[in-house]
PDB file of C-alpha atoms in Angstrom:
ATOM      1  CA  GLN Y   1      35.493  25.660   3.300  1.00 90.00           C
ATOM      2  CA  VAL Y   2      33.543  23.352   1.004  1.00 95.00           C
ATOM      3  CA  GLN Y   3      29.819  22.776   1.385  1.00 97.00           C
ATOM      4  CA  LEU Y   4      28.370  19.532   0.064  1.00 98.00           C
ATOM      5  CA  VAL Y   5      24.682  18.801  -0.393  1.00 98.00           C
ATOM      6  CA  GLU Y   6      23.467  15.329  -1.314  1.00 98.00           C
ATOM      7  CA  SER Y   7      20.177  14.386  -2.923  1.00 98.00           C
ATOM      8  CA  GLY Y   8      18.596  11.524  -4.806  1.00 97.00           C
ATOM      9  CA  GLY Y   9      18.071   9.036  -2.029  1.00 97.00           C
ATOM     10  CA  GLY Y  10      14.797   7.218  -1.656  1.00 97.00           C
ATOM     11  CA  SER Y  11      13.075   3.904  -1.273  1.00 97.00           C
ATOM     12  CA  VAL Y  12      13.342   1.248  -3.980  1.00 98.00           C
ATOM     13  CA  GLN Y  13      12.753  -2.442  -4.328  1.00 97.00           C
ATOM     14  CA  ALA Y  14      15.615  -4.867  -4.655  1.00 98.00           C
ATOM     15  CA  GLY Y  15      16.879  -4.847  -8.209  1.00 97.00           C
ATOM     16  CA  GLY Y  16      15.993  -1.189  -8.649  1.00 97.00           C
ATOM     17  CA  SER Y  17      18.215   1.781  -9.399  1.00 98.00           C
ATOM     18  CA  LEU Y  18      18.991   5.145  -7.899  1.00 98.00           C
ATOM     19  CA  ARG Y  19      21.182   8.064  -8.862  1.00 98.00           C
ATOM     20  CA  LEU Y  20      22.638  10.080  -6.015  1.00 98.00           C
ATOM     21  CA  SER Y  21      23.942  13.588  -6.536  1.00 98.00           C
ATOM     22  CA  CYS Y  22      26.175  15.811  -4.480  1.00 98.00           C
ATOM     23  CA  VAL Y  23      26.500  19.489  -5.290  1.00 98.00           C
ATOM     24  CA  ALA Y  24      29.678  21.127  -4.035  1.00 97.00           C
ATOM     25  CA  SER Y  25      30.217  24.824  -3.395  1.00 95.00           C
ATOM     26  CA  THR Y  26      33.579  24.365  -5.074  1.00 90.00           C
ATOM     27  CA  PHE Y  27      36.036  21.707  -6.138  1.00 87.00           C
ATOM     28  CA  PHE Y  28      39.708  21.830  -5.245  1.00 88.00           C
ATOM     29  CA  GLY Y  29      41.802  22.850  -8.229  1.00 82.00           C
ATOM     30  CA  SER Y  30      44.067  19.806  -8.217  1.00 86.00           C
ATOM     31  CA  SER Y  31      45.116  16.721  -6.263  1.00 88.00           C
ATOM     32  CA  TYR Y  32      41.904  15.868  -4.461  1.00 93.00           C
ATOM     33  CA  CYS Y  33      39.492  13.063  -3.820  1.00 96.00           C
ATOM     34  CA  LEU Y  34      35.724  13.064  -4.138  1.00 97.00           C
ATOM     35  CA  ALA Y  35      34.007  10.083  -2.590  1.00 98.00           C
ATOM     36  CA  TRP Y  36      30.782   8.429  -1.567  1.00 98.00           C
ATOM     37  CA  PHE Y  37      30.513   6.691   1.786  1.00 98.00           C
ATOM     38  CA  ARG Y  38      27.633   4.909   3.452  1.00 98.00           C
ATOM     39  CA  GLN Y  39      26.714   4.012   6.983  1.00 97.00           C
ATOM     40  CA  THR Y  40      23.996   2.086   8.761  1.00 96.00           C
ATOM     41  CA  PRO Y  41      23.276   2.362  12.485  1.00 93.00           C
ATOM     42  CA  GLY Y  42      25.692   0.341  14.569  1.00 93.00           C
ATOM     43  CA  LYS Y  43      28.130  -0.212  11.717  1.00 94.00           C
ATOM     44  CA  GLU Y  44      31.293   1.534  10.673  1.00 94.00           C
ATOM     45  CA  ARG Y  45      31.185   3.962   7.804  1.00 95.00           C
ATOM     46  CA  GLU Y  46      32.082   2.245   4.539  1.00 95.00           C
ATOM     47  CA  ALA Y  47      33.696   3.789   1.490  1.00 96.00           C
ATOM     48  CA  VAL Y  48      31.709   3.026  -1.644  1.00 97.00           C
ATOM     49  CA  ALA Y  49      33.419   4.784  -4.535  1.00 98.00           C
ATOM     50  CA  ALA Y  50      35.766   7.661  -5.167  1.00 97.00           C
ATOM     51  CA  ILE Y  51      37.477   9.741  -7.810  1.00 96.00           C
ATOM     52  CA  TYR Y  52      41.007  11.099  -7.590  1.00 94.00           C
ATOM     53  CA  THR Y  53      41.594  14.193  -9.672  1.00 91.00           C
ATOM     54  CA  GLY Y  54      45.153  15.289 -10.287  1.00 86.00           C
ATOM     55  CA  GLY Y  55      44.256  18.398 -12.213  1.00 79.00           C
ATOM     56  CA  GLU Y  56      47.252  20.666 -12.703  1.00 71.00           C
ATOM     57  CA  LEU Y  57      49.411  18.354 -10.577  1.00 64.00           C
ATOM     58  CA  ASP Y  58      49.468  15.323 -12.878  1.00 69.00           C
ATOM     59  CA  GLY Y  59      46.365  15.459 -15.033  1.00 73.00           C
ATOM     60  CA  ASP Y  60      45.164  12.067 -13.807  1.00 83.00           C
ATOM     61  CA  GLU Y  61      41.625  11.082 -13.002  1.00 89.00           C
ATOM     62  CA  VAL Y  62      41.240   7.692 -11.362  1.00 93.00           C
ATOM     63  CA  THR Y  63      38.104   6.002 -10.053  1.00 96.00           C
ATOM     64  CA  TYR Y  64      37.988   3.556  -7.171  1.00 96.00           C
ATOM     65  CA  TYR Y  65      35.232   1.151  -6.145  1.00 97.00           C
ATOM     66  CA  ALA Y  66      34.690  -0.987  -3.100  1.00 96.00           C
ATOM     67  CA  ALA Y  67      34.557  -4.677  -3.904  1.00 95.00           C
ATOM     68  CA  SER Y  68      31.053  -4.968  -2.485  1.00 91.00           C
ATOM     69  CA  VAL Y  69      29.583  -2.594  -5.078  1.00 93.00           C
ATOM     70  CA  LYS Y  70      31.876  -2.906  -8.061  1.00 91.00           C
ATOM     71  CA  GLU Y  71      29.940  -3.708 -11.279  1.00 93.00           C
ATOM     72  CA  ARG Y  72      26.810  -2.167  -9.755  1.00 97.00           C
ATOM     73  CA  VAL Y  73      27.797   1.466  -9.210  1.00 98.00           C
ATOM     74  CA  THR Y  74      29.356   4.188 -11.306  1.00 98.00           C
ATOM     75  CA  ILE Y  75      30.843   7.347  -9.879  1.00 97.00           C
ATOM     76  CA  SER Y  76      31.183  10.433 -12.009  1.00 95.00           C
ATOM     77  CA  ARG Y  77      31.620  14.155 -11.677  1.00 93.00           C
ATOM     78  CA  ASP Y  78      30.617  17.218 -13.635  1.00 92.00           C
ATOM     79  CA  ASN Y  79      33.099  20.027 -13.211  1.00 88.00           C
ATOM     80  CA  ALA Y  80      30.869  22.675 -14.710  1.00 91.00           C
ATOM     81  CA  LYS Y  81      28.013  21.844 -12.353  1.00 94.00           C
ATOM     82  CA  LYS Y  82      30.313  21.063  -9.397  1.00 94.00           C
ATOM     83  CA  THR Y  83      28.408  17.819  -8.991  1.00 96.00           C
ATOM     84  CA  LEU Y  84      29.455  14.351  -7.944  1.00 97.00           C
ATOM     85  CA  SER Y  85      27.105  11.522  -8.868  1.00 98.00           C
ATOM     86  CA  LEU Y  86      26.688   7.878  -7.944  1.00 98.00           C
ATOM     87  CA  GLN Y  87      24.618   5.717 -10.248  1.00 98.00           C
ATOM     88  CA  MET Y  88      23.541   2.515  -8.514  1.00 98.00           C
ATOM     89  CA  VAL Y  89      21.837  -0.399 -10.241  1.00 98.00           C
ATOM     90  CA  ASN Y  90      20.610  -3.810  -9.140  1.00 97.00           C
ATOM     91  CA  LEU Y  91      20.289  -2.548  -5.583  1.00 97.00           C
ATOM     92  CA  LYS Y  92      20.272  -5.077  -2.773  1.00 96.00           C
ATOM     93  CA  PRO Y  93      18.796  -4.804   0.733  1.00 96.00           C
ATOM     94  CA  GLU Y  94      22.338  -4.617   2.087  1.00 95.00           C
ATOM     95  CA  ASP Y  95      22.878  -1.400   0.106  1.00 97.00           C
ATOM     96  CA  ALA Y  96      20.382   0.388   2.351  1.00 97.00           C
ATOM     97  CA  ALA Y  97      22.202   3.091   4.295  1.00 98.00           C
ATOM     98  CA  MET Y  98      22.745   6.796   4.703  1.00 98.00           C
ATOM     99  CA  TYR Y  99      24.980   7.865   1.852  1.00 98.00           C
ATOM    100  CA  TYR Y 100      27.425  10.726   2.280  1.00 98.00           C
ATOM    101  CA  CYS Y 101      29.645  12.526  -0.151  1.00 98.00           C
ATOM    102  CA  ALA Y 102      32.989  13.857   0.976  1.00 98.00           C
ATOM    103  CA  THR Y 103      36.051  15.579  -0.389  1.00 97.00           C
ATOM    104  CA  THR Y 104      39.602  16.244   0.678  1.00 96.00           C
ATOM    105  CA  TYR Y 105      42.801  17.710  -0.691  1.00 94.00           C
ATOM    106  CA  THR Y 106      45.521  15.090  -0.954  1.00 92.00           C
ATOM    107  CA  PHE Y 107      48.760  17.031  -1.718  1.00 85.00           C
ATOM    108  CA  SER Y 108      49.792  14.227  -4.092  1.00 85.00           C
ATOM    109  CA  ARG Y 109      48.264  11.339  -5.977  1.00 86.00           C
ATOM    110  CA  ALA Y 110      46.311   9.148  -3.582  1.00 88.00           C
ATOM    111  CA  ASN Y 111      44.234   6.014  -3.358  1.00 93.00           C
ATOM    112  CA  CYS Y 112      41.005   7.699  -2.423  1.00 96.00           C
ATOM    113  CA  LEU Y 113      39.630   4.615  -0.680  1.00 95.00           C
ATOM    114  CA  GLU Y 114      42.591   3.926   1.587  1.00 93.00           C
ATOM    115  CA  PRO Y 115      41.421   3.874   5.219  1.00 91.00           C
ATOM    116  CA  GLN Y 116      44.208   6.208   6.367  1.00 91.00           C
ATOM    117  CA  LEU Y 117      42.971   9.017   4.152  1.00 94.00           C
ATOM    118  CA  LYS Y 118      40.906  11.424   6.208  1.00 95.00           C
ATOM    119  CA  TYR Y 119      38.241  13.392   4.403  1.00 97.00           C
ATOM    120  CA  THR Y 120      37.921  17.005   5.426  1.00 96.00           C
ATOM    121  CA  PHE Y 121      34.498  18.031   4.178  1.00 97.00           C
ATOM    122  CA  TRP Y 122      31.276  16.056   4.401  1.00 98.00           C
ATOM    123  CA  GLY Y 123      27.690  16.448   3.366  1.00 98.00           C
ATOM    124  CA  GLN Y 124      24.665  15.751   5.553  1.00 97.00           C
ATOM    125  CA  GLY Y 125      23.725  12.551   3.772  1.00 97.00           C
ATOM    126  CA  THR Y 126      20.847  11.127   1.800  1.00 98.00           C
ATOM    127  CA  GLN Y 127      18.951   8.010   2.864  1.00 98.00           C
ATOM    128  CA  VAL Y 128      18.672   4.944   0.643  1.00 98.00           C
ATOM    129  CA  THR Y 129      16.170   2.226   1.544  1.00 98.00           C
ATOM    130  CA  VAL Y 130      15.980  -1.059  -0.340  1.00 98.00           C
ATOM    131  CA  SER Y 131      13.115  -3.461   0.272  1.00 96.00           C
ATOM    132  CA  SER Y 132      13.309  -7.143  -0.577  1.00 91.00           C
TER     133      SER Y 132
END
């Protein structure tokens, strides 16, 4: 079981920045994805960014970004602090949503943003509001 707790959400004006954090009770040792998703009422959940970590399996670390946020967000993780972060800049009103972090074991190297990949563990979310 992995517990995930997000923080860092808030209300900003368009053009502003926010840094979201997600503290995990543990990371998988190898071959796993860590990701940020977002959702607004009435809309499907959208993947924002993710990191694949191969660890002992293949040593790879690969980041993925949704086209809608690429160039404006940076995903990173801190192994020692068991923290996943999402730095967002130049925020737009359409970025307003509940943001969730999630993780899953993948058994082998995976595209962490592929729709067929089901994430096993989720946090409770942190709200981001962007005013125009």
